[in-house]
């Protein structure tokens, strides 16, 4: 699972401008254009490092926060099969966070610093996890459609330019493919089940449709130009391109199961291979990302619980003679 | 001695084992997402999956012996039909409690399955051989953390001793005897709870002492007993309600 790779331009504008050595910069860009991977010890522009840290960190946070809405349903999963699957799935998400924090550490930010920034609200995570999973059907919508959306983004990013992130993503995508199957299976079981089950999943789909449209971030028309990040292969596709790809694959799958999309204005345009839809209220998107969503407080409160109740454990096992070393890959 | 007695004794044993595993797995899974370090979320996630998986195999064995299927056994039984011990029902608490319970319970599980590898009921003996190999890693995990924390700093040492004082009497409920101990022994199904307890005490005491912890003197084990007869703690009712929440309340006729 993961957020949509949203680049917060407001945050980026606060970054100090660093003048990179033009000769080194040209050589760096030539390497990326030639399809080479950048490795931790290599020279890289300050803005490249900063943006990657922000992106990988946000991705890692999305994994541990993303474990929470589904995690609360492990104890209520309605069969052995579902319980085993969701336990394994949520555990995988935590494992993804572990891999991603490690990948991000190669850029010079420690896991502790990243977790502190999550708790203080300085670092973001995917907006989608600030919405509640009210019923079991919500869990199936997350497991199917949010994971599917995340895969679109992650497969693209795994072709990016930073070696450690790409390698982590390749493994993550492999596991996500299984997550998608379990999500689709659980979703389909409801859609093809009793009338009560079908109503339950339709209601959940209605609740999640707006966050799903929000998932890849605002329309390209609204975003500040991210040409440099695309050239550096930090961002691999535009928000609209990813959203179109997702809708083209999954809208038919939802409809095949006899469910309806809760947007009468959703429309595919063959000539441009793109979709239009009702205004999904981008103001809400920005409100939620800035901390005012239905579950922001609750999610961070859980992380605070883990932080406070786990502190004595971490203090007890820390070795005072050990020095922090940035991992190499 | 006849087949009916043999089966009754065997099933009583299987029910309490499966219920212990399922409920312990359920509780353990609650750590996924909130552990003290990410690696512990992952470790407890694996352990929880093993436990629920083990319980499924044993419920399936019970189904072959004429009981309802595994889904029905877990999702439709009443509180007093569950035979888990009180130790596994308790809420997850803090990490000191979690590691101490883990240590106590896993050692008992390991010894139980070690003994059951010689069971006259061959399907169980075969399963026990497989489980032993998996529980070995749970023990490794529990011992590693118990040692780290018991030998950590002043706070962690104090916490682990308090956890031991709290968990030790509760752990005695694992070994609450069934009315069929004699049949289990004479039919070589299982060597019995008393034999299990004595090996467990020897092994856990040795380890606890090696990491500087003192076994409490408390001899009042009354609050730990009753689970095997279907009497449970105040925490079990809400836990069971949670297990059944979707399965029963949303649509009992549905398949999920």
Coordinates of N, CA and C in Angstrom, one line a residue, chain A residues 63-261:
Chain A
X63 N 3.0 3.5 4.9 CA 2.9 2.1 5.2 C 2.5 1.8 6.7
X64 N 3.2 2.5 7.6 CA 2.9 2.2 9.0 C 1.5 2.8 9.4
X65 N 1.2 4.0 8.9 CA -0.1 4.5 9.2 C -1.2 3.7 8.4
X66 N -0.9 3.3 7.2 CA -1.8 2.5 6.4 C -2.1 1.2 7.1
X67 N -1.3 0.7 7.9 CA -1.5 -0.6 8.6 C -2.7 -0.4 9.6
X68 N -2.9 0.8 10.0 CA -3.9 1.0 11.1 C -5.4 0.8 10.8
X69 N -5.9 1.4 9.7 CA -7.3 1.2 9.4 C -7.6 -0.3 9.2
X70 N -6.7 -1.0 8.5 CA -7.0 -2.5 8.3 C -6.7 -3.3 9.5
X71 N -5.6 -2.8 10.2 CA -5.2 -3.6 11.4 C -6.3 -3.7 12.4
X72 N -7.1 -2.7 12.5 CA -8.2 -2.8 13.6 C -9.2 -3.9 13.2
X73 N -9.2 -4.3 11.9 CA -10.1 -5.4 11.5 C -9.6 -6.8 11.6
X74 N -8.3 -6.9 11.9 CA -7.7 -8.3 12.0 C -8.5 -9.1 13.0
X75 N -8.9 -8.5 14.2 CA -9.5 -9.2 15.2 C -11.0 -9.5 14.9
X76 N -11.5 -8.8 13.9 CA -12.9 -9.0 13.5 C -13.1 -9.7 12.2
X77 N -12.0 -10.1 11.5 CA -12.1 -10.7 10.2 C -13.1 -11.9 10.2
X78 N -14.0 -12.0 9.3 CA -15.1 -13.0 9.5 C -14.9 -14.4 9.0
X79 N -13.6 -14.8 8.8 CA -13.4 -16.2 8.6 C -11.9 -16.5 8.8
X80 N -11.5 -17.8 8.9 CA -10.1 -18.1 9.1 C -9.3 -17.6 7.9
X81 N -9.8 -17.8 6.7 CA -9.1 -17.4 5.5 C -8.8 -15.9 5.5
X82 N -9.9 -15.1 5.8 CA -9.7 -13.7 5.8 C -8.8 -13.2 6.9
X83 N -8.9 -13.8 8.0 CA -8.1 -13.4 9.2 C -6.6 -13.7 8.9
X84 N -6.3 -14.9 8.3 CA -4.9 -15.2 8.0 C -4.4 -14.2 7.0
X85 N -5.2 -14.0 6.0 CA -4.8 -13.1 4.9 C -4.5 -11.7 5.3
X86 N -5.4 -11.1 6.1 CA -5.3 -9.7 6.5 C -4.1 -9.6 7.5
X87 N -3.9 -10.6 8.3 CA -2.8 -10.5 9.2 C -1.5 -10.4 8.4
X88 N -1.4 -11.3 7.5 CA -0.2 -11.4 6.6 C 0.0 -10.1 5.9
X89 N -1.1 -9.6 5.4 CA -1.1 -8.4 4.6 C -0.6 -7.1 5.4
X90 N -1.2 -7.0 6.5 CA -0.9 -5.8 7.4 C 0.6 -5.9 7.8
X91 N 1.0 -7.2 8.1 CA 2.4 -7.4 8.5 C 3.3 -7.0 7.4
X92 N 2.9 -7.4 6.2 CA 3.8 -7.0 5.0 C 3.9 -5.5 4.9
X93 N 2.8 -4.7 5.2 CA 2.9 -3.3 5.1 C 3.9 -2.7 6.0
X94 N 4.0 -3.3 7.2 CA 5.0 -2.8 8.2 C 6.4 -3.2 7.7
X95 N 6.5 -4.4 7.1 CA 7.7 -4.8 6.5 C 8.2 -3.8 5.4
X96 N 7.2 -3.3 4.6 CA 7.5 -2.3 3.6 C 8.1 -1.1 4.2
X97 N 7.5 -0.6 5.3 CA 7.9 0.5 6.0 C 9.4 0.3 6.4
X98 N 9.7 -0.8 6.9 CA 11.1 -1.1 7.4 C 12.0 -1.0 6.2
X99 N 11.7 -1.6 5.0 CA 12.6 -1.5 3.9 C 12.7 0.0 3.4
X100 N 11.6 0.7 3.5 CA 11.7 2.1 3.0 C 12.4 3.0 3.9
X101 N 12.2 2.8 5.2 CA 13.0 3.6 6.1 C 14.5 3.4 5.9
X102 N 14.9 2.1 5.7 CA 16.3 1.8 5.4 C 16.7 2.5 4.1
X103 N 15.9 2.4 3.1 CA 16.3 3.0 1.8 C 16.5 4.5 2.0
X104 N 15.6 5.1 2.8 CA 15.7 6.6 3.0 C 16.9 6.9 3.9
X105 N 17.3 6.0 4.8 CA 18.5 6.3 5.6 C 19.7 6.4 4.8
X106 N 19.8 5.7 3.6 CA 21.0 5.9 2.8 C 21.2 7.3 2.3
X107 N 20.1 8.1 2.4 CA 20.2 9.5 2.0 C 20.6 10.4 3.1
X108 N 20.7 9.9 4.3 CA 21.3 10.6 5.5 C 20.3 11.0 6.5
X109 N 19.1 10.5 6.5 CA 18.1 10.8 7.6 C 17.8 9.6 8.3
X110 N 18.0 9.6 9.6 CA 17.8 8.4 10.4 C 16.3 8.0 10.6
X111 N 16.0 6.8 10.9 CA 14.6 6.3 11.1 C 14.0 7.1 12.3
X112 N 14.8 7.4 13.3 CA 14.3 8.1 14.5 C 13.9 9.5 14.1
X113 N 14.7 10.2 13.3 CA 14.3 11.5 12.8 C 13.1 11.5 12.0
X114 N 12.9 10.5 11.2 CA 11.7 10.4 10.3 C 10.5 10.2 11.2
X115 N 10.6 9.3 12.2 CA 9.5 9.0 13.0 C 9.1 10.2 13.9
X116 N 10.1 10.9 14.3 CA 9.9 12.2 15.1 C 9.1 13.2 14.2
X117 N 9.5 13.3 13.0 CA 8.8 14.2 12.1 C 7.4 13.8 11.7
X118 N 7.2 12.5 11.7 CA 5.8 12.0 11.6 C 4.9 12.4 12.8
X119 N 5.5 12.2 14.0 CA 4.7 12.5 15.2 C 4.5 14.0 15.3
X120 N 5.4 14.8 14.9 CA 5.2 16.2 15.1 C 4.3 16.8 14.0
X121 N 4.0 16.0 13.0 CA 3.2 16.5 11.9 C 4.0 17.2 10.8
X122 N 5.3 17.2 11.0 CA 6.2 17.8 9.9 C 6.2 17.0 8.7
X123 N 6.3 15.7 8.8 CA 6.2 14.8 7.6 C 4.8 14.4 7.4
X124 N 4.5 14.2 6.1 CA 3.1 13.8 5.8 C 3.1 12.3 5.5
X125 N 1.8 11.8 5.3 CA 1.6 10.4 4.8 C 0.4 10.5 3.9
X126 N 0.1 9.4 3.2 CA -1.0 9.5 2.3 C -2.3 9.9 2.9
X127 N -3.0 10.8 2.3 CA -4.3 11.3 2.8 C -5.3 10.2 3.0
X128 N -5.2 9.2 2.2 CA -6.3 8.2 2.2 C -6.5 7.5 3.5
X129 N -5.4 7.5 4.3 CA -5.5 6.8 5.6 C -6.0 7.7 6.7
X130 N -6.4 8.9 6.3 CA -7.1 9.7 7.3 C -8.6 9.6 7.2
X131 N -9.0 8.5 6.5 CA -10.5 8.2 6.4 C -10.7 6.9 7.1
X132 N -11.9 6.8 7.8 CA -12.1 5.6 8.6 C -12.5 4.3 7.8
X133 N -12.2 3.2 8.3 CA -12.7 1.9 7.8 C -13.9 1.5 8.7
X134 N -15.1 1.9 8.3 CA -16.2 1.8 9.2 C -16.7 0.3 9.3
X135 N -16.7 -0.4 8.2 CA -17.2 -1.8 8.2 C -16.2 -2.7 7.6
X136 N -16.5 -4.0 7.6 CA -15.6 -4.9 7.0 C -15.5 -4.6 5.5
X137 N -16.6 -4.1 4.9 CA -16.6 -3.9 3.5 C -15.5 -2.8 3.1
X138 N -15.4 -1.8 4.0 CA -14.4 -0.8 3.8 C -13.0 -1.4 3.7
X139 N -12.7 -2.4 4.5 CA -11.4 -3.1 4.4 C -11.2 -3.7 3.1
X140 N -12.3 -4.3 2.5 CA -12.2 -4.9 1.2 C -11.9 -3.8 0.1
X141 N -12.6 -2.7 0.3 CA -12.3 -1.6 -0.7 C -10.9 -1.1 -0.6
X142 N -10.4 -1.0 0.6 CA -9.0 -0.6 0.7 C -8.1 -1.6 0.1
X143 N -8.3 -2.9 0.5 CA -7.5 -4.0 0.0 C -7.5 -4.1 -1.5
X144 N -8.6 -3.8 -2.1 CA -8.7 -3.9 -3.6 C -8.2 -2.6 -4.2
X145 N -9.0 -1.6 -4.0 CA -8.8 -0.4 -4.8 C -7.7 0.5 -4.4
X146 N -7.5 0.7 -3.1 CA -6.4 1.6 -2.7 C -5.1 0.9 -3.0
X147 N -5.0 -0.4 -2.7 CA -3.8 -1.2 -3.1 C -3.6 -1.1 -4.6
X148 N -4.6 -1.2 -5.4 CA -4.5 -1.2 -6.8 C -3.9 0.2 -7.2
X149 N -4.4 1.2 -6.7 CA -3.9 2.6 -7.0 C -2.5 2.7 -6.6
X150 N -2.2 2.2 -5.4 CA -0.8 2.3 -5.0 C 0.2 1.5 -5.9
X151 N -0.3 0.4 -6.4 CA 0.5 -0.4 -7.3 C 0.9 0.4 -8.6
X152 N -0.1 1.1 -9.1 CA 0.1 2.0 -10.3 C 1.3 2.9 -10.0
X153 N 1.2 3.5 -8.9 CA 2.3 4.5 -8.6 C 3.6 3.8 -8.3
X154 N 3.6 2.7 -7.6 CA 4.8 2.1 -7.2 C 5.6 1.4 -8.3
X155 N 4.8 0.8 -9.2 CA 5.4 0.2 -10.4 C 6.2 1.2 -11.2
X156 N 5.5 2.4 -11.4 CA 6.2 3.5 -12.1 C 7.5 3.9 -11.4
X157 N 7.3 4.1 -10.0 CA 8.5 4.6 -9.3 C 9.6 3.6 -9.2
X158 N 9.3 2.3 -9.4 CA 10.4 1.3 -9.3 C 11.3 1.5 -10.5
X159 N 10.9 2.2 -11.5 CA 11.7 2.5 -12.7 C 12.4 3.8 -12.6
X160 N 12.4 4.4 -11.4 CA 13.0 5.7 -11.1 C 14.5 5.6 -11.1
X161 N 15.1 6.7 -10.6 CA 16.6 6.8 -10.7 C 17.4 6.4 -9.5
X162 N 16.7 6.4 -8.3 CA 17.5 6.1 -7.1 C 17.6 4.6 -6.8
X163 N 18.7 4.0 -6.9 CA 18.9 2.6 -6.7 C 18.2 2.0 -5.5
X164 N 18.5 2.4 -4.3 CA 18.0 1.7 -3.1 C 16.4 1.8 -3.1
X165 N 15.9 2.9 -3.5 CA 14.4 3.0 -3.6 C 13.8 2.1 -4.6
X166 N 14.4 2.0 -5.8 CA 13.9 1.1 -6.8 C 14.0 -0.3 -6.4
X167 N 15.1 -0.7 -5.7 CA 15.2 -2.1 -5.3 C 14.1 -2.5 -4.2
X168 N 13.9 -1.5 -3.3 CA 12.9 -1.7 -2.3 C 11.5 -1.9 -3.0
X169 N 11.3 -1.0 -3.9 CA 10.0 -1.0 -4.6 C 9.7 -2.3 -5.4
X170 N 10.8 -2.8 -6.0 CA 10.6 -4.0 -6.8 C 10.1 -5.2 -5.9
X171 N 10.7 -5.2 -4.7 CA 10.2 -6.3 -3.7 C 8.8 -6.0 -3.2
X172 N 8.6 -4.7 -3.0 CA 7.2 -4.3 -2.5 C 6.2 -4.6 -3.5
X173 N 6.4 -4.3 -4.8 CA 5.4 -4.5 -5.8 C 5.1 -6.0 -5.9
X174 N 6.1 -6.8 -5.8 CA 5.9 -8.3 -5.8 C 4.9 -8.7 -4.7
X175 N 5.1 -8.2 -3.5 CA 4.2 -8.5 -2.4 C 2.8 -7.9 -2.6
X176 N 2.8 -6.7 -3.2 CA 1.6 -5.9 -3.4 C 0.6 -6.7 -4.4
X177 N 1.3 -7.4 -5.3 CA 0.5 -8.2 -6.3 C -0.4 -9.2 -5.5
X178 N 0.1 -9.8 -4.4 CA -0.7 -10.7 -3.6 C -1.7 -9.9 -2.8
X179 N -1.4 -8.8 -2.4 CA -2.3 -8.0 -1.6 C -3.6 -7.7 -2.4
X180 N -3.3 -7.3 -3.7 CA -4.3 -6.9 -4.6 C -5.3 -8.1 -4.8
X181 N -4.7 -9.3 -4.9 CA -5.5 -10.5 -5.1 C -6.4 -10.8 -3.9
X182 N -5.8 -10.7 -2.7 CA -6.7 -10.9 -1.5 C -7.7 -9.8 -1.4
X183 N -7.4 -8.6 -1.8 CA -8.4 -7.5 -1.7 C -9.5 -7.7 -2.7
X184 N -9.1 -8.1 -3.9 CA -10.1 -8.3 -4.9 C -11.0 -9.5 -4.6
X185 N -10.4 -10.5 -4.0 CA -11.2 -11.7 -3.6 C -12.2 -11.4 -2.5
X186 N -11.8 -10.6 -1.5 CA -12.7 -10.2 -0.4 C -13.8 -9.3 -0.9
X187 N -13.4 -8.4 -1.8 CA -14.3 -7.4 -2.4 C -15.4 -8.1 -3.2
X188 N -14.9 -9.0 -4.1 CA -15.8 -9.8 -4.9 C -16.8 -10.7 -4.1
X189 N -16.2 -11.2 -3.0 CA -17.1 -12.1 -2.2 C -18.3 -11.3 -1.7
X190 N -18.1 -10.1 -1.4 CA -19.3 -9.3 -0.9 C -20.1 -8.8 -2.1
X191 N -19.5 -8.4 -3.2 CA -20.3 -7.9 -4.3 C -21.2 -9.0 -4.9
X192 N -20.7 -10.3 -4.8 CA -21.4 -11.4 -5.3 C -22.1 -12.2 -4.2
X193 N -22.2 -11.6 -3.1 CA -22.8 -12.4 -1.9 C -24.3 -12.1 -1.7
X194 N -24.7 -12.1 -0.5 CA -26.1 -11.9 -0.2 C -26.5 -10.4 -0.4
X195 N -27.7 -10.0 -0.5 CA -28.1 -8.6 -0.7 C -27.5 -7.7 0.4
X196 N -27.5 -8.2 1.6 CA -26.9 -7.4 2.7 C -25.4 -7.1 2.4
X197 N -24.7 -8.1 2.0 CA -23.3 -8.0 1.7 C -23.1 -7.0 0.5
X198 N -23.9 -7.2 -0.5 CA -23.7 -6.3 -1.6 C -24.0 -4.8 -1.3
X199 N -25.0 -4.6 -0.5 CA -25.3 -3.2 0.0 C -24.2 -2.7 0.8
X200 N -23.6 -3.6 1.6 CA -22.5 -3.1 2.5 C -21.3 -2.7 1.7
X201 N -21.0 -3.4 0.6 CA -19.8 -3.0 -0.2 C -20.1 -1.8 -1.1
X202 N -21.3 -1.7 -1.5 CA -21.7 -0.5 -2.3 C -21.6 0.7 -1.5
X203 N -22.0 0.6 -0.3 CA -21.9 1.8 0.6 C -20.5 2.2 0.9
X204 N -19.7 1.1 1.1 CA -18.2 1.4 1.3 C -17.6 2.0 0.1
X205 N -18.0 1.5 -1.1 CA -17.4 2.1 -2.3 C -17.8 3.6 -2.4
X206 N -19.1 3.9 -2.1 CA -19.5 5.3 -2.1 C -18.7 6.1 -1.2
X207 N -18.5 5.6 0.0 CA -17.7 6.4 1.0 C -16.3 6.7 0.5
X208 N -15.7 5.6 -0.2 CA -14.3 5.7 -0.6 C -14.0 6.3 -1.9
X209 N -15.1 6.6 -2.7 CA -14.8 7.1 -4.0 C -14.0 8.4 -4.1
X210 N -14.4 9.3 -3.2 CA -13.7 10.6 -3.2 C -12.3 10.5 -2.8
X211 N -12.0 9.8 -1.7 CA -10.6 9.6 -1.4 C -9.8 8.9 -2.5
X212 N -10.5 8.0 -3.3 CA -9.8 7.3 -4.4 C -9.4 8.3 -5.5
X213 N -10.4 9.1 -5.8 CA -10.1 10.2 -6.8 C -9.0 11.1 -6.4
X214 N -9.0 11.4 -5.1 CA -8.0 12.3 -4.5 C -6.6 11.6 -4.5
X215 N -6.6 10.3 -4.6 CA -5.4 9.5 -4.3 C -4.1 10.0 -5.0
X216 N -4.3 10.3 -6.3 CA -3.1 10.6 -7.1 C -2.7 12.1 -7.0
X217 N -3.5 12.8 -6.2 CA -3.2 14.3 -6.1 C -4.0 15.1 -7.1
X218 N -3.9 16.4 -7.0 CA -4.7 17.3 -7.8 C -4.4 17.2 -9.3
X219 N -5.3 17.7 -10.1 CA -5.1 17.6 -11.5 C -3.8 18.3 -11.9
X220 N -3.2 17.8 -13.0 CA -2.0 18.5 -13.5 C -2.1 20.0 -13.8
X221 N -3.3 20.3 -14.1 CA -3.6 21.8 -14.4 C -3.4 22.6 -13.1
X222 N -3.7 21.9 -12.0 CA -3.6 22.6 -10.7 C -2.2 22.6 -10.1
X223 N -1.4 21.6 -10.5 CA -0.1 21.4 -9.8 C 0.9 22.3 -10.5
X224 N 1.8 22.7 -9.7 CA 3.0 23.5 -10.2 C 3.8 22.5 -11.0
X225 N 4.4 23.0 -12.1 CA 5.1 22.2 -13.0 C 6.2 21.4 -12.3
X226 N 6.3 20.1 -12.5 CA 7.3 19.3 -11.8 C 8.2 18.7 -12.8
X227 N 8.6 19.5 -13.8 CA 9.4 19.0 -15.0 C 10.8 18.5 -14.5
X228 N 11.4 19.3 -13.5 CA 12.7 18.9 -13.1 C 12.7 17.5 -12.4
X229 N 11.6 17.3 -11.6 CA 11.5 16.0 -10.9 C 11.3 14.8 -11.9
X230 N 10.6 15.1 -12.9 CA 10.4 14.1 -14.0 C 11.7 13.8 -14.7
X231 N 12.5 14.9 -15.0 CA 13.7 14.7 -15.7 C 14.7 13.9 -14.8
X232 N 14.6 14.1 -13.6 CA 15.5 13.4 -12.6 C 15.0 12.0 -12.3
X233 N 13.9 11.7 -12.9 CA 13.2 10.4 -12.6 C 13.0 10.2 -11.1
X234 N 12.5 11.3 -10.5 CA 12.0 11.2 -9.1 C 10.5 11.0 -9.2
X235 N 9.9 11.8 -10.0 CA 8.5 11.6 -10.3 C 8.4 11.0 -11.7
X236 N 7.6 9.9 -11.8 CA 7.7 9.1 -13.1 C 6.5 9.3 -14.0
X237 N 5.4 9.9 -13.5 CA 4.3 10.1 -14.3 C 3.5 11.2 -13.6
X238 N 2.7 11.9 -14.4 CA 1.9 13.0 -13.9 C 0.7 12.4 -13.1
X239 N 0.1 13.2 -12.2 CA -1.0 12.8 -11.4 C -2.2 12.3 -12.3
X240 N -2.5 13.1 -13.3 CA -3.6 12.7 -14.2 C -3.3 11.4 -15.0
X241 N -2.1 11.3 -15.4 CA -1.8 10.0 -16.2 C -2.0 8.8 -15.3
X242 N -1.5 8.9 -14.1 CA -1.7 7.7 -13.1 C -3.1 7.5 -12.8
X243 N -3.9 8.6 -12.6 CA -5.3 8.4 -12.3 C -6.0 7.8 -13.5
X244 N -5.7 8.3 -14.7 CA -6.4 7.7 -15.9 C -6.1 6.2 -16.0
X245 N -4.8 5.9 -15.8 CA -4.4 4.5 -15.9 C -5.2 3.6 -14.9
X246 N -5.3 4.1 -13.7 CA -6.1 3.4 -12.7 C -7.5 3.2 -13.0
X247 N -8.2 4.3 -13.5 CA -9.6 4.3 -13.8 C -9.9 3.4 -15.0
X248 N -9.0 3.4 -16.0 CA -9.2 2.5 -17.1 C -9.2 1.1 -16.8
X249 N -8.3 0.7 -15.8 CA -8.2 -0.7 -15.4 C -9.3 -1.1 -14.5
X250 N -9.6 -0.2 -13.5 CA -10.5 -0.7 -12.4 C -12.0 -0.4 -12.5
X251 N -12.3 0.7 -13.2 CA -13.7 1.0 -13.3 C -14.5 -0.2 -13.9
X252 N -14.0 -0.8 -15.0 CA -14.7 -1.9 -15.6 C -14.7 -3.1 -14.6
X253 N -13.7 -3.3 -13.8 CA -13.7 -4.4 -12.9 C -14.8 -4.2 -11.8
X254 N -15.0 -3.0 -11.4 CA -16.0 -2.7 -10.4 C -17.4 -2.9 -11.0
X255 N -17.6 -2.4 -12.2 CA -18.9 -2.6 -12.9 C -19.2 -4.0 -13.2
X256 N -18.2 -4.8 -13.6 CA -18.4 -6.2 -13.9 C -19.0 -7.0 -12.7
X257 N -18.7 -6.5 -11.5 CA -19.2 -7.1 -10.3 C -20.6 -6.6 -9.9
X258 N -21.1 -5.8 -10.8 CA -22.5 -5.4 -10.5 C -22.6 -4.2 -9.6
X259 N -21.5 -3.5 -9.3 CA -21.6 -2.4 -8.4 C -21.6 -1.1 -9.3
X260 N -22.1 0.0 -8.7 CA -22.1 1.2 -9.5 C -21.1 2.2 -9.0
X261 N -20.6 3.0 -9.9 CA -19.6 4.1 -9.5 C -20.5 5.3 -9.0

